[in-house]
Structure formats: C-alpha cells, structure tokens
mmCIF file of C-alpha atoms in Angstrom:
data_model
loop_
_atom_site.group_PDB
_atom_site.id
_atom_site.type_symbol
_atom_site.label_atom_id
_atom_site.label_comp_id
_atom_site.label_asym_id
_atom_site.label_seq_id
_atom_site.Cartn_x
_atom_site.Cartn_y
_atom_site.Cartn_z
ATOM 1 C CA ILE R 1 122.352 91.179 118.115
ATOM 2 C CA VAL R 2 124.103 88.214 119.753
ATOM 3 C CA GLY R 3 122.843 86.762 123.037
ATOM 4 C CA TYR R 4 124.662 84.481 125.471
ATOM 5 C CA VAL R 5 122.999 82.111 127.921
ATOM 6 C CA ALA R 6 124.894 80.468 130.803
ATOM 7 C CA SER R 7 123.415 77.063 131.598
ATOM 8 C CA LYS R 8 124.513 73.520 132.409
ATOM 9 C CA ASP R 9 121.452 72.229 130.498
ATOM 10 C CA SER R 10 122.802 70.949 127.180
ATOM 11 C CA SER R 11 119.277 70.462 125.798
ATOM 12 C CA LEU R 12 118.497 74.195 125.602
ATOM 13 C CA ASP R 13 117.171 75.059 122.133
ATOM 14 C CA SER R 14 118.230 78.471 120.799
ATOM 15 C CA GLN R 15 115.139 78.748 118.558
ATOM 16 C CA GLN R 16 112.823 78.190 121.531
ATOM 17 C CA LEU R 17 114.757 80.822 123.489
ATOM 18 C CA LYS R 18 114.282 83.284 120.625
ATOM 19 C CA GLN R 19 110.551 82.586 120.511
ATOM 20 C CA ALA R 20 110.284 83.117 124.278
ATOM 21 C CA LEU R 21 112.092 86.465 123.993
ATOM 22 C CA GLY R 22 109.856 87.418 121.073
ATOM 23 C CA ARG R 23 106.819 87.283 123.361
ATOM 24 C CA HIS R 24 108.296 90.102 125.449
ATOM 25 C CA LEU R 25 110.489 92.132 123.068
ATOM 26 C CA PRO R 26 110.045 93.830 119.678
ATOM 27 C CA GLN R 27 111.433 91.518 117.007
ATOM 28 C CA HIS R 28 114.372 93.789 116.194
ATOM 29 C CA MET R 29 115.581 93.370 119.794
ATOM 30 C CA VAL R 30 115.521 89.565 119.717
ATOM 31 C CA PRO R 31 119.073 88.231 119.191
ATOM 32 C CA SER R 32 119.761 86.789 115.744
ATOM 33 C CA VAL R 33 122.099 84.284 117.378
ATOM 34 C CA ILE R 34 121.962 82.849 120.911
ATOM 35 C CA MET R 35 125.103 81.104 122.131
ATOM 36 C CA CYS R 36 124.895 78.699 125.072
ATOM 37 C CA VAL R 37 127.890 78.534 127.413
ATOM 38 C CA GLY R 38 128.463 76.525 130.574
ATOM 39 C CA GLU R 39 129.222 79.665 132.569
ATOM 40 C CA PHE R 40 130.090 83.298 131.925
ATOM 41 C CA PRO R 41 133.831 84.063 131.938
ATOM 42 C CA LEU R 42 134.710 86.707 134.521
ATOM 43 C CA THR R 43 137.584 89.130 135.004
ATOM 44 C CA PRO R 44 139.540 89.094 138.300
ATOM 45 C CA ASN R 45 137.246 91.839 139.658
ATOM 46 C CA GLY R 46 134.093 89.873 138.849
ATOM 47 C CA LYS R 47 132.966 91.616 135.628
ATOM 48 C CA LEU R 48 131.997 89.857 132.441
ATOM 49 C CA ALA R 49 135.069 89.064 130.312
ATOM 50 C CA VAL R 50 133.493 89.832 126.944
ATOM 51 C CA ASP R 51 136.667 89.052 125.018
ATOM 52 C CA ARG R 52 136.597 85.476 126.335
ATOM 53 C CA LEU R 53 133.077 84.712 125.136
ATOM 54 C CA PRO R 54 132.958 82.368 122.127
ATOM 55 C CA ALA R 55 132.594 84.018 118.731
ATOM 56 C CA PRO R 56 128.998 83.920 117.429
ATOM 57 C CA ALA R 57 128.156 81.310 114.817
ATOM 58 C CA LEU R 58 124.991 81.415 112.743
ATOM 59 C CA TYR R 59 124.735 77.663 113.146
ATOM 60 C CA ASP R 60 126.939 75.291 115.040
ATOM 61 C CA ALA R 61 127.375 72.179 112.915
ATOM 62 C CA ALA R 62 126.593 70.106 115.995
ATOM 63 C CA GLN R 63 123.237 71.888 116.341
ATOM 64 C CA LEU R 64 122.105 71.347 112.730
ATOM 65 C CA SER R 65 119.337 68.786 112.870
ATOM 66 C CA PRO R 66 118.460 66.598 109.864
ATOM 67 C CA ALA R 67 114.860 65.733 109.049
ATOM 68 C CA GLN R 68 113.389 63.075 111.326
ATOM 69 C CA ASN R 69 110.345 62.056 109.260
ATOM 70 C CA ALA R 70 108.929 62.267 105.739
ATOM 71 C CA GLU R 71 107.068 65.550 106.365
ATOM 72 C CA GLU R 72 110.201 67.270 107.658
ATOM 73 C CA ALA R 73 112.240 65.926 104.732
ATOM 74 C CA ALA R 74 109.690 67.232 102.217
ATOM 75 C CA MET R 75 109.594 70.592 103.984
ATOM 76 C CA CYS R 76 113.408 70.863 103.960
ATOM 77 C CA LYS R 77 113.363 70.228 100.212
ATOM 78 C CA LEU R 78 110.737 72.955 99.651
ATOM 79 C CA PHE R 79 112.802 75.400 101.719
ATOM 80 C CA ALA R 80 115.923 74.610 99.703
ATOM 81 C CA GLU R 81 114.071 75.102 96.401
ATOM 82 C CA ALA R 82 112.571 78.421 97.519
ATOM 83 C CA LEU R 83 115.914 79.702 98.824
ATOM 84 C CA ASP R 84 117.869 78.273 95.879
ATOM 85 C CA CYS R 85 120.369 76.461 98.094
ATOM 86 C CA ASN R 86 121.664 72.884 98.145
ATOM 87 C CA GLU R 87 120.481 71.794 101.592
ATOM 88 C CA VAL R 88 118.355 73.075 104.464
ATOM 89 C CA PHE R 89 118.276 71.357 107.862
ATOM 90 C CA ALA R 90 115.070 70.872 109.827
ATOM 91 C CA ASN R 91 115.902 73.518 112.455
ATOM 92 C CA GLN R 92 117.242 76.253 110.154
ATOM 93 C CA ASN R 93 115.350 79.536 110.070
ATOM 94 C CA PHE R 94 114.017 80.715 106.703
ATOM 95 C CA PHE R 95 114.886 84.358 107.415
ATOM 96 C CA ASP R 96 118.379 83.598 108.712
ATOM 97 C CA LEU R 97 119.008 81.889 105.372
ATOM 98 C CA GLY R 98 118.081 85.006 103.403
ATOM 99 C CA GLY R 99 114.326 84.560 102.970
ATOM 100 C CA HIS R 100 111.783 87.385 103.044
ATOM 101 C CA SER R 101 108.001 87.668 103.421
ATOM 102 C CA LEU R 102 107.108 87.623 99.694
ATOM 103 C CA LEU R 103 109.318 84.584 99.151
ATOM 104 C CA GLY R 104 107.502 83.147 102.159
ATOM 105 C CA LEU R 105 104.158 83.614 100.366
ATOM 106 C CA GLN R 106 105.525 81.563 97.474
ATOM 107 C CA LEU R 107 106.633 78.854 99.883
ATOM 108 C CA VAL R 108 103.198 78.778 101.582
ATOM 109 C CA SER R 109 101.662 78.259 98.144
ATOM 110 C CA ARG R 110 104.073 75.397 97.391
ATOM 111 C CA ILE R 111 103.257 73.777 100.749
ATOM 112 C CA LYS R 112 99.533 73.829 99.928
ATOM 113 C CA GLU R 113 100.257 72.385 96.496
ATOM 114 C CA GLN R 114 102.302 69.499 97.925
ATOM 115 C CA PHE R 115 100.446 68.721 101.168
ATOM 116 C CA GLY R 116 96.921 69.884 100.333
ATOM 117 C CA ILE R 117 96.853 71.962 103.511
ATOM 118 C CA ALA R 118 96.668 75.751 103.491
ATOM 119 C CA LEU R 119 98.871 77.407 106.058
ATOM 120 C CA GLY R 120 98.528 81.149 106.474
ATOM 121 C CA ILE R 121 101.467 83.518 106.143
ATOM 122 C CA ALA R 122 101.119 84.081 109.904
ATOM 123 C CA ASP R 123 101.688 80.358 110.504
ATOM 124 C CA PHE R 124 104.803 80.529 108.386
ATOM 125 C CA LEU R 125 106.230 83.625 110.035
ATOM 126 C CA ALA R 126 105.549 82.265 113.519
ATOM 127 C CA ALA R 127 107.148 78.907 112.688
ATOM 128 C CA PRO R 128 109.888 79.615 110.124
ATOM 129 C CA THR R 129 111.818 76.311 110.262
ATOM 130 C CA PRO R 130 110.933 73.128 108.339
ATOM 131 C CA ARG R 131 110.395 71.220 111.607
ATOM 132 C CA GLN R 132 108.064 73.839 113.082
ATOM 133 C CA LEU R 133 106.025 74.071 109.882
ATOM 134 C CA ALA R 134 105.780 70.290 109.580
ATOM 135 C CA ARG R 135 104.259 70.224 113.081
ATOM 136 C CA ARG R 136 101.749 72.906 112.122
ATOM 137 C CA LEU R 137 100.574 70.793 109.202
ATOM 138 C CA GLN R 138 99.138 68.321 111.731
ATOM 139 C CA HIS R 139 96.916 70.974 113.318
ATOM 140 C CA ASN R 140 95.794 73.041 110.339
ATOM 141 C CA SER R 141 93.270 72.126 107.670
ATOM 142 C CA GLY R 142 91.708 75.516 106.946
ATOM 143 C CA TYR R 143 91.823 77.592 103.786
ATOM 144 C CA SER R 144 93.036 81.151 103.645
ATOM 145 C CA ASP R 145 92.099 83.045 100.475
ATOM 146 C CA PRO R 146 94.804 85.585 99.529
ATOM 147 C CA PHE R 147 92.034 87.879 98.242
ATOM 148 C CA ASP R 148 89.921 87.867 101.427
ATOM 149 C CA ALA R 149 88.553 91.209 102.575
ATOM 150 C CA VAL R 150 90.652 90.910 105.739
ATOM 151 C CA LEU R 151 93.965 89.042 105.838
ATOM 152 C CA THR R 152 94.682 87.682 109.290
ATOM 153 C CA LEU R 153 98.455 87.981 109.437
ATOM 154 C CA ARG R 154 98.545 87.307 113.170
ATOM 155 C CA SER R 155 95.517 86.808 115.443
ATOM 156 C CA GLU R 156 97.328 85.756 118.631
ATOM 157 C CA GLY R 157 98.299 88.288 121.284
ATOM 158 C CA THR R 158 96.929 90.537 124.002
ATOM 159 C CA ARG R 159 97.876 93.876 122.441
ATOM 160 C CA PRO R 160 95.353 95.996 120.506
ATOM 161 C CA PRO R 161 95.379 94.869 116.857
ATOM 162 C CA LEU R 162 97.222 96.852 114.209
ATOM 163 C CA PHE R 163 95.034 97.338 111.119
ATOM 164 C CA CYS R 164 96.817 98.090 107.836
ATOM 165 C CA ILE R 165 95.015 99.363 104.738
ATOM 166 C CA HIS R 166 95.897 98.375 101.168
ATOM 167 C CA PRO R 167 97.485 100.642 98.533
ATOM 168 C CA GLY R 168 95.994 101.202 95.058
ATOM 169 C CA GLY R 169 95.135 97.918 93.349
ATOM 170 C CA GLY R 170 93.682 96.635 96.597
ATOM 171 C CA ILE R 171 96.232 93.941 97.555
ATOM 172 C CA ALA R 172 97.708 94.065 101.072
ATOM 173 C CA TRP R 173 100.089 91.075 101.072
ATOM 174 C CA PRO R 174 103.266 93.175 101.587
ATOM 175 C CA TYR R 175 102.188 94.040 105.145
ATOM 176 C CA ALA R 176 103.306 90.520 106.092
ATOM 177 C CA GLY R 177 106.788 92.034 106.022
ATOM 178 C CA LEU R 178 106.016 93.876 109.267
ATOM 179 C CA LEU R 179 105.617 90.658 111.275
ATOM 180 C CA PRO R 180 109.314 89.911 111.913
ATOM 181 C CA PHE R 181 109.692 93.392 113.450
ATOM 182 C CA LEU R 182 106.651 93.256 115.752
ATOM 183 C CA PRO R 183 106.397 91.549 119.162
ATOM 184 C CA GLN R 184 104.957 88.057 118.833
ATOM 185 C CA ASP R 185 101.900 89.059 120.859
ATOM 186 C CA GLN R 186 100.992 91.909 118.455
ATOM 187 C CA PRO R 187 97.934 90.971 116.322
ATOM 188 C CA LEU R 188 98.101 92.219 112.737
ATOM 189 C CA TYR R 189 95.336 92.436 110.138
ATOM 190 C CA ALA R 190 95.514 93.743 106.563
ATOM 191 C CA LEU R 191 92.433 95.156 104.830
ATOM 192 C CA GLN R 192 92.016 94.500 101.095
ATOM 193 C CA SER R 193 89.758 96.120 98.527
ATOM 194 C CA PRO R 194 86.269 94.693 97.854
ATOM 195 C CA ILE R 195 87.051 94.820 94.109
ATOM 196 C CA LEU R 196 89.247 91.723 94.544
ATOM 197 C CA ARG R 197 86.164 89.574 95.163
ATOM 198 C CA ASP R 198 83.421 91.592 93.447
ATOM 199 C CA PRO R 199 84.013 92.333 89.739
ATOM 200 C CA THR R 200 80.884 94.518 89.572
ATOM 201 C CA ARG R 201 81.843 96.821 92.435
ATOM 202 C CA VAL R 202 82.241 100.508 91.581
ATOM 203 C CA ILE R 203 83.721 102.648 94.370
ATOM 204 C CA GLU R 204 82.333 106.179 94.408
ATOM 205 C CA SER R 205 84.459 107.775 97.153
ATOM 206 C CA LEU R 206 87.175 107.107 99.711
ATOM 207 C CA ASP R 207 84.621 107.795 102.434
ATOM 208 C CA GLU R 208 82.548 104.884 101.099
ATOM 209 C CA LEU R 209 85.548 102.604 101.552
ATOM 210 C CA ALA R 210 86.423 104.112 104.938
ATOM 211 C CA GLU R 211 82.919 103.383 106.248
ATOM 212 C CA GLU R 212 83.085 99.811 104.972
ATOM 213 C CA TYR R 213 86.502 99.248 106.533
ATOM 214 C CA LEU R 214 85.328 100.671 109.865
ATOM 215 C CA GLN R 215 82.649 97.984 109.944
ATOM 216 C CA ARG R 216 85.292 95.335 109.351
ATOM 217 C CA ILE R 217 87.653 96.453 112.107
ATOM 218 C CA ILE R 218 84.908 97.135 114.660
ATOM 219 C CA ALA R 219 83.561 93.616 114.049
ATOM 220 C CA LEU R 220 87.026 92.245 114.887
ATOM 221 C CA HIS R 221 87.784 94.634 117.754
ATOM 222 C CA PRO R 222 84.559 96.263 118.999
ATOM 223 C CA ASP R 223 85.843 98.397 121.859
ATOM 224 C CA GLY R 224 89.152 99.823 120.681
ATOM 225 C CA PRO R 225 91.587 101.390 121.092
ATOM 226 C CA TYR R 226 92.397 101.389 117.372
ATOM 227 C CA GLN R 227 95.800 101.369 115.677
ATOM 228 C CA LEU R 228 95.830 102.219 111.967
ATOM 229 C CA ALA R 229 98.464 102.301 109.222
ATOM 230 C CA GLY R 230 98.189 102.711 105.474
ATOM 231 C CA TRP R 231 100.452 102.674 102.451
ATOM 232 C CA SER R 232 99.875 105.028 99.515
ATOM 233 C CA VAL R 233 96.088 105.555 99.222
ATOM 234 C CA GLY R 234 95.788 103.304 102.282
ATOM 235 C CA GLY R 235 97.310 106.124 104.345
ATOM 236 C CA ASN R 236 94.642 108.551 103.139
ATOM 237 C CA LEU R 237 92.010 106.001 104.103
ATOM 238 C CA ALA R 238 93.634 105.475 107.501
ATOM 239 C CA LEU R 239 93.411 109.212 108.246
ATOM 240 C CA ARG R 240 89.724 109.341 107.268
ATOM 241 C CA MET R 241 89.000 106.252 109.366
ATOM 242 C CA ALA R 242 90.854 107.659 112.380
ATOM 243 C CA ALA R 243 88.859 110.918 112.278
ATOM 244 C CA MET R 244 85.588 109.005 111.822
ATOM 245 C CA LEU R 245 86.338 106.746 114.785
ATOM 246 C CA GLN R 246 87.126 109.727 117.011
ATOM 247 C CA ALA R 247 83.952 111.511 115.907
ATOM 248 C CA ARG R 248 82.005 108.471 117.158
ATOM 249 C CA GLY R 249 83.728 108.463 120.534
ATOM 250 C CA HIS R 250 86.328 105.751 119.901
ATOM 251 C CA GLU R 251 89.977 106.005 120.927
ATOM 252 C CA VAL R 252 92.639 105.924 118.195
ATOM 253 C CA SER R 253 96.045 105.415 119.797
ATOM 254 C CA PHE R 254 98.260 105.089 116.710
ATOM 255 C CA LEU R 255 98.218 106.394 113.133
ATOM 256 C CA CYS R 256 100.903 105.888 110.486
ATOM 257 C CA MET R 257 101.170 106.741 106.793
ATOM 258 C CA PHE R 258 103.576 104.970 104.471
ATOM 259 C CA ASP R 259 104.312 107.639 101.850
ATOM 260 C CA SER R 260 100.752 108.963 101.378
ATOM 261 C CA TYR R 261 99.822 112.442 100.113
ATOM 262 C CA PRO R 262 96.655 114.497 99.572
ATOM 263 C CA LEU R 263 97.265 114.550 95.813
ATOM 264 C CA GLN R 264 95.406 117.826 95.436
ATOM 265 C CA GLY R 265 96.319 118.003 91.745
ATOM 266 C CA GLY R 266 94.562 114.708 91.012
ATOM 267 C CA PRO R 267 95.968 111.938 88.780
ATOM 268 C CA ALA R 268 97.706 114.437 86.497
ATOM 269 C CA SER R 269 100.101 115.348 89.297
ATOM 270 C CA LEU R 270 101.651 111.851 89.074
ATOM 271 C CA LYS R 271 101.354 111.214 85.312
ATOM 272 C CA LEU R 272 100.831 107.483 85.763
ATOM 273 C CA ASP R 273 99.843 105.443 82.707
ATOM 274 C CA ASP R 274 98.911 101.765 82.637
ATOM 275 C CA ALA R 275 102.491 100.680 81.902
ATOM 276 C CA MET R 276 103.880 102.547 84.898
ATOM 277 C CA ILE R 277 101.085 101.304 87.177
ATOM 278 C CA ILE R 278 101.857 97.694 86.201
ATOM 279 C CA SER R 279 105.594 98.232 86.616
ATOM 280 C CA ARG R 280 105.114 99.648 90.120
ATOM 281 C CA MET R 281 102.603 96.966 91.065
ATOM 282 C CA THR R 282 104.926 94.130 90.029
ATOM 283 C CA ARG R 283 107.808 95.716 91.956
ATOM 284 C CA ALA R 284 105.575 95.825 95.028
ATOM 285 C CA ILE R 285 104.628 92.148 94.617
ATOM 286 C CA VAL R 286 107.886 90.456 93.584
ATOM 287 C CA GLY R 287 110.522 93.173 93.883
ATOM 288 C CA THR R 288 111.280 93.667 90.175
ATOM 289 C CA PRO R 289 109.369 95.554 87.446
ATOM 290 C CA ARG R 290 107.635 93.577 84.709
ATOM 291 C CA ALA R 291 105.880 94.869 81.606
ATOM 292 C CA GLY R 292 102.249 94.556 80.578
ATOM 293 C CA LEU R 293 99.424 92.382 81.850
ATOM 294 C CA LYS R 294 101.542 89.346 81.020
ATOM 295 C CA GLY R 295 104.225 90.576 83.426
ATOM 296 C CA LEU R 296 101.646 91.284 86.141
ATOM 297 C CA LYS R 297 100.121 87.835 85.591
ATOM 298 C CA SER R 298 103.510 86.121 85.975
ATOM 299 C CA ALA R 299 104.233 88.090 89.164
ATOM 300 C CA MET R 300 100.880 87.164 90.728
ATOM 301 C CA GLU R 301 101.156 83.490 89.803
ATOM 302 C CA GLU R 302 104.759 83.361 91.028
ATOM 303 C CA VAL R 303 103.536 84.358 94.477
ATOM 304 C CA LEU R 304 100.357 82.267 94.406
ATOM 305 C CA GLY R 305 101.891 79.142 92.858
ATOM 306 C CA SER R 306 99.677 77.255 90.416
ATOM 307 C CA ARG R 307 96.605 79.469 90.850
ATOM 308 C CA GLN R 308 95.504 80.839 87.483
ATOM 309 C CA ILE R 309 94.879 84.594 87.319
ATOM 310 C CA GLY R 310 92.635 85.865 84.509
ATOM 311 C CA ASP R 311 93.255 88.982 82.430
ATOM 312 C CA GLU R 312 89.926 90.474 83.546
ATOM 313 C CA PHE R 313 91.049 90.307 87.168
ATOM 314 C CA LEU R 314 94.413 91.891 86.343
ATOM 315 C CA SER R 315 92.740 94.726 84.420
ATOM 316 C CA ARG R 316 90.537 95.291 87.456
ATOM 317 C CA LEU R 317 93.640 95.844 89.627
ATOM 318 C CA VAL R 318 95.035 98.417 87.193
ATOM 319 C CA ASP R 319 91.654 100.156 86.897
ATOM 320 C CA ASP R 320 91.357 100.291 90.679
ATOM 321 C CA SER R 321 94.734 102.037 90.943
ATOM 322 C CA LYS R 322 93.574 104.688 88.470
ATOM 323 C CA ARG R 323 90.203 105.018 90.226
ATOM 324 C CA MET R 324 91.879 105.592 93.584
ATOM 325 C CA LEU R 325 93.937 108.426 92.078
ATOM 326 C CA GLU R 326 90.752 110.048 90.785
ATOM 327 C CA LEU R 327 89.046 109.787 94.183
ATOM 328 C CA LEU R 328 92.076 111.160 96.043
ATOM 329 C CA GLY R 329 91.784 114.425 94.155
ATOM 330 C CA ARG R 330 88.311 115.117 95.571
ATOM 331 C CA THR R 331 88.599 113.706 99.090
ATOM 332 C CA GLN R 332 87.996 116.057 102.028
ATOM 333 C CA TYR R 333 89.786 115.427 105.332
ATOM 334 C CA GLU R 334 88.846 116.114 108.937
ATOM 335 C CA ARG R 335 91.259 116.837 111.743
ATOM 336 C CA TYR R 336 92.702 113.884 113.617
ATOM 337 C CA GLN R 337 93.374 114.420 117.320
ATOM 338 C CA GLY R 338 96.797 112.918 117.923
ATOM 339 C CA ASP R 339 100.283 112.340 116.544
ATOM 340 C CA MET R 340 100.980 110.769 113.164
ATOM 341 C CA LEU R 341 104.068 108.834 112.077
ATOM 342 C CA PHE R 342 104.983 109.436 108.428
ATOM 343 C CA ILE R 343 107.386 107.084 106.623
ATOM 344 C CA ARG R 344 108.598 108.893 103.488
ATOM 345 C CA ALA R 345 110.117 107.091 100.498
ATOM 346 C CA THR R 346 112.795 109.531 99.347
ATOM 347 C CA ALA R 347 113.711 107.737 96.099
ATOM 348 C CA ASP R 348 110.338 108.054 94.353
ATOM 349 C CA ILE R 349 110.897 109.457 90.857
ATOM 350 C CA LEU R 350 107.233 110.191 89.984
ATOM 351 C CA ARG R 351 106.181 112.282 92.965
ATOM 352 C CA GLN R 352 106.333 116.041 92.448
ATOM 353 C CA ASP R 353 108.378 118.150 94.863
ATOM 354 C CA GLU R 354 105.336 119.871 96.345
ATOM 355 C CA GLN R 355 104.025 116.560 97.665
ATOM 356 C CA GLN R 356 105.469 116.813 101.174
ATOM 357 C CA PRO R 357 104.463 115.267 104.540
ATOM 358 C CA SER R 358 103.857 118.808 105.841
ATOM 359 C CA LEU R 359 100.690 118.957 103.716
ATOM 360 C CA TRP R 360 99.071 116.860 106.450
ATOM 361 C CA SER R 361 99.871 119.334 109.248
ATOM 362 C CA PRO R 362 96.451 121.087 109.094
ATOM 363 C CA TYR R 363 94.774 117.717 109.667
ATOM 364 C CA ILE R 364 96.878 116.567 112.634
ATOM 365 C CA SER R 365 96.485 118.129 116.093
ATOM 366 C CA GLY R 366 99.635 116.514 117.496
ATOM 367 C CA GLU R 367 103.152 115.932 116.201
ATOM 368 C CA LEU R 368 103.863 114.933 112.603
ATOM 369 C CA ILE R 369 106.752 112.488 113.081
ATOM 370 C CA ARG R 370 108.716 112.085 109.855
ATOM 371 C CA HIS R 371 111.137 109.263 109.110
ATOM 372 C CA ASP R 372 112.886 109.219 105.719
ATOM 373 C CA VAL R 373 113.734 105.935 103.976
ATOM 374 C CA GLU R 374 115.916 105.681 100.889
ATOM 375 C CA ALA R 375 113.429 103.606 98.919
ATOM 376 C CA PRO R 376 111.107 103.811 95.910
ATOM 377 C CA HIS R 377 107.453 104.300 96.845
ATOM 378 C CA GLU R 378 106.343 100.894 95.570
ATOM 379 C CA CYS R 379 109.142 98.989 97.363
ATOM 380 C CA LEU R 380 108.732 100.563 100.783
ATOM 381 C CA LEU R 381 107.519 97.387 102.535
ATOM 382 C CA GLN R 382 110.225 95.102 101.169
ATOM 383 C CA ARG R 383 112.661 93.637 103.677
ATOM 384 C CA GLN R 384 115.746 95.690 102.731
ATOM 385 C CA TYR R 385 113.792 98.927 103.243
ATOM 386 C CA LEU R 386 111.889 97.731 106.295
ATOM 387 C CA GLU R 387 115.299 97.264 107.880
ATOM 388 C CA GLN R 388 115.716 101.062 107.646
ATOM 389 C CA PHE R 389 112.545 101.963 109.526
ATOM 390 C CA GLY R 390 111.087 98.845 111.167
ATOM 391 C CA LYS R 391 112.685 99.607 114.525
ATOM 392 C CA ARG R 392 111.376 103.200 114.561
ATOM 393 C CA PHE R 393 107.910 102.079 113.485
ATOM 394 C CA VAL R 394 107.682 99.536 116.297
ATOM 395 C CA GLU R 395 109.045 101.999 118.885
ATOM 396 C CA GLU R 396 106.379 104.577 117.990
ATOM 397 C CA LEU R 397 103.669 101.907 118.028
ATOM 398 C CA LEU R 398 104.635 100.402 121.385
ATOM 399 C CA LYS R 399 105.169 103.694 123.216
ATOM 400 C CA ARG R 400 101.485 104.467 122.571
ATOM 401 C CA GLN R 401 100.374 101.145 124.022
ATOM 402 C CA THR R 402 100.006 102.387 127.585
ATOM 403 C CA VAL R 403 99.084 100.216 130.533
ATOM 404 C CA LYS R 404 95.500 101.437 130.075
ATOM 405 C CA THR R 405 95.584 100.426 126.394
ATOM 406 C CA LEU R 406 96.929 96.937 127.080
ATOM 407 C CA THR R 407 94.517 96.181 129.925
ATOM 408 C CA ALA R 408 91.562 97.301 127.823
ATOM 409 C CA VAL R 409 91.978 94.374 125.434
#
C-alpha cells in the first residue's frame, strides 16, 4: 500500500506518520511507503489525477539519515550485520529491508551483548529503526528472560489482550511474528511451558496446564473479555481454557487454532520420532531443519546469541513434545459457546488425512471459520506464511472487539 500526504511542511517524517496510522489501523492497512507532496494534482473536473502522482520510492536518497551519535552508529552496524547488507541508515526500517521477527530476536540478543541493556522483542518491533532503538536504550534497563512463563510481546494498548499458547516443546517466541499485523494498541502475550524453568516438572494432563495458564491470564487481565489463540497443542489448550472460562462466567470473545487437532489416535497417528521432532522444532525456530541435539543447540544459540544452552535442557524440549502428544490422546473437550477461526497448514506431510478441522465441530456452538495456508505445520508463524493469513486473522479478531468489549478494558 502506498500513501500520499499533501502538505507544505517539509519536516514531516514518513515513519512517524506510519506509527500514527498504526494506532488506528491494522498493520496490514498501514502504507508501506508514504510519499509527501506539496499538493494533490487534480484533473480539470477537480478529481485526483492519480497518474500525475510521483512514483513510490522505498527510500528517497534525500530522506536517508546517517547516524548522528555513537549509539546510532553502533546500532546501524548491528542492523547491517543482521541483514547481511553493506550499509543501513539510522531511519531505515528493519522489516522494509527484509528482516523478520526471528531475525529480530537475534538482533535483540546482539544489542544486549553490545550495550548490556536488554530490550524486549516488543521494543524492537515498536521501534524498528536504528535511531528509534538507540533512543529506547536510554529508557530501558530491565531484563527479559526468553524462557519466562509469560512473554510480554506488547503491553501497551486499550484493547483486550490477545493470549497465545505455546506449541509442543513449550517455546512461544514465534508469536512475535503476529505483531507487525496487529494494531499498535493491541496488547499481546505469549504463554510458555513451565518445563522451561523447572527441570523437575512432570505434566500429568492438558487440563493441569489449562488451569495453570488461566491463573496467569486472569492475573494479567482479571475481568475479561478473553481472546485466545494456540498453535499445535496450544490450540487444544486454548479450547479447554475457553470452555473453562465460560463455565466460570467469563466472556471469551475470540478463539483461534493454528493447525491443531484432537489427535484421537494418540502419538502413533503422527509417527514422530526424536529426529523428526528436532527437525520440526529447528524449522520453527530458525526456518531451516537441523539434525540432532547439536542442530537444535545451534538453532537456539543462534537466536539467543552467546547464551549457552545445555543438552539436558534441549532433551527436555524434545521430551515435552512427546509428552504433549501422549496427553492429547486422552484429553476430553467441552463445548465452547462461540465461533472459532481455524488456520490450516495444507503442506504438512506427517498429518493423516482424517485429521480435519471439522473434527472440532461438536465442540463449537458457532461457526468454524477455516482459512487454508500453503505452509508446513512447523513454519506456520513465519513471515512468508503469515503474509497469507495475517490480514484474515486480524479482521476476525477486530470484528469481535465490539464497542462493549473495548470500553470494558
């Protein structure tokens, strides 16, 4: 999308205009490029002469701003290294230059390593230019653990929070990919498994996890309404949580599954061994499959920077994936009163044909809204696939945020 602004003010900043629009529009509706013109060209009958508007340019050379201090210069260098390009100017946008959320996690780790200050992924996504991030360094000295029980991807905003539940393995970092598609006033939290922080934890049922996660989200947002989404086993958990919340008198206004299934045949219906689990997990983390615990270790450390990941921790992630498959086979579901959006990955080679979204129909009182995406299951939340369904996801989310819902927050 290209936007044009007519103004005599030569100091107008296109990035600031984009941020202002992002507070009122879903991210996919914010123009990628905003061109400033002195006045709109008109036809003889007073209509806009579109063919006389200047051609869009990703960056006007006159608008490229070099670093103005040491922090900006260092940040430009880190951007260039992460994006593998020769030069990045202080006002260039990471995503316009080809970056994505997982690459952003790597950059956040490099920033902490160089400056000793931990910015969150939400800071990065809200301020994706070297200049904006350099300014945030002056106001941020906190520490955000990537294995926290709840990842705060965005806390600012007046809309009801969207809570996203982890897939097998327990890590929820990929949900950061949703942020560029959401309005800038949409809070987003990702729930991660307790096994990431507690090596002795043994999970006995999905209901045990669902109860624990309800406590987390109610502590953050006591009065509702609640908006839930889950990927893989996270979708199964989201459905259980939604039904539990309704049974206790809470309002659930939005429910979405990212390629989740009842898995009535248990683990045998997928035929996943350790090698395949690791391959899928590394694709989810860095976009490419890697073999063995060594490959998983390299993928984790690539995202986290210099942080050392032990083999015991990596084995715990693989064991958790297998444990979740076991628990799925004996989980009982209650009926959810409402619609459910289902994002189906159509290119998954392991899922059996009988695993269809329609299996959830008995547990949904409203409409089962299906949207197919040509993606492997484990890559569903990567940028190239989010481009296929991000707009639909946000439309379904926002249409359920009624005036009553927004004023209740």
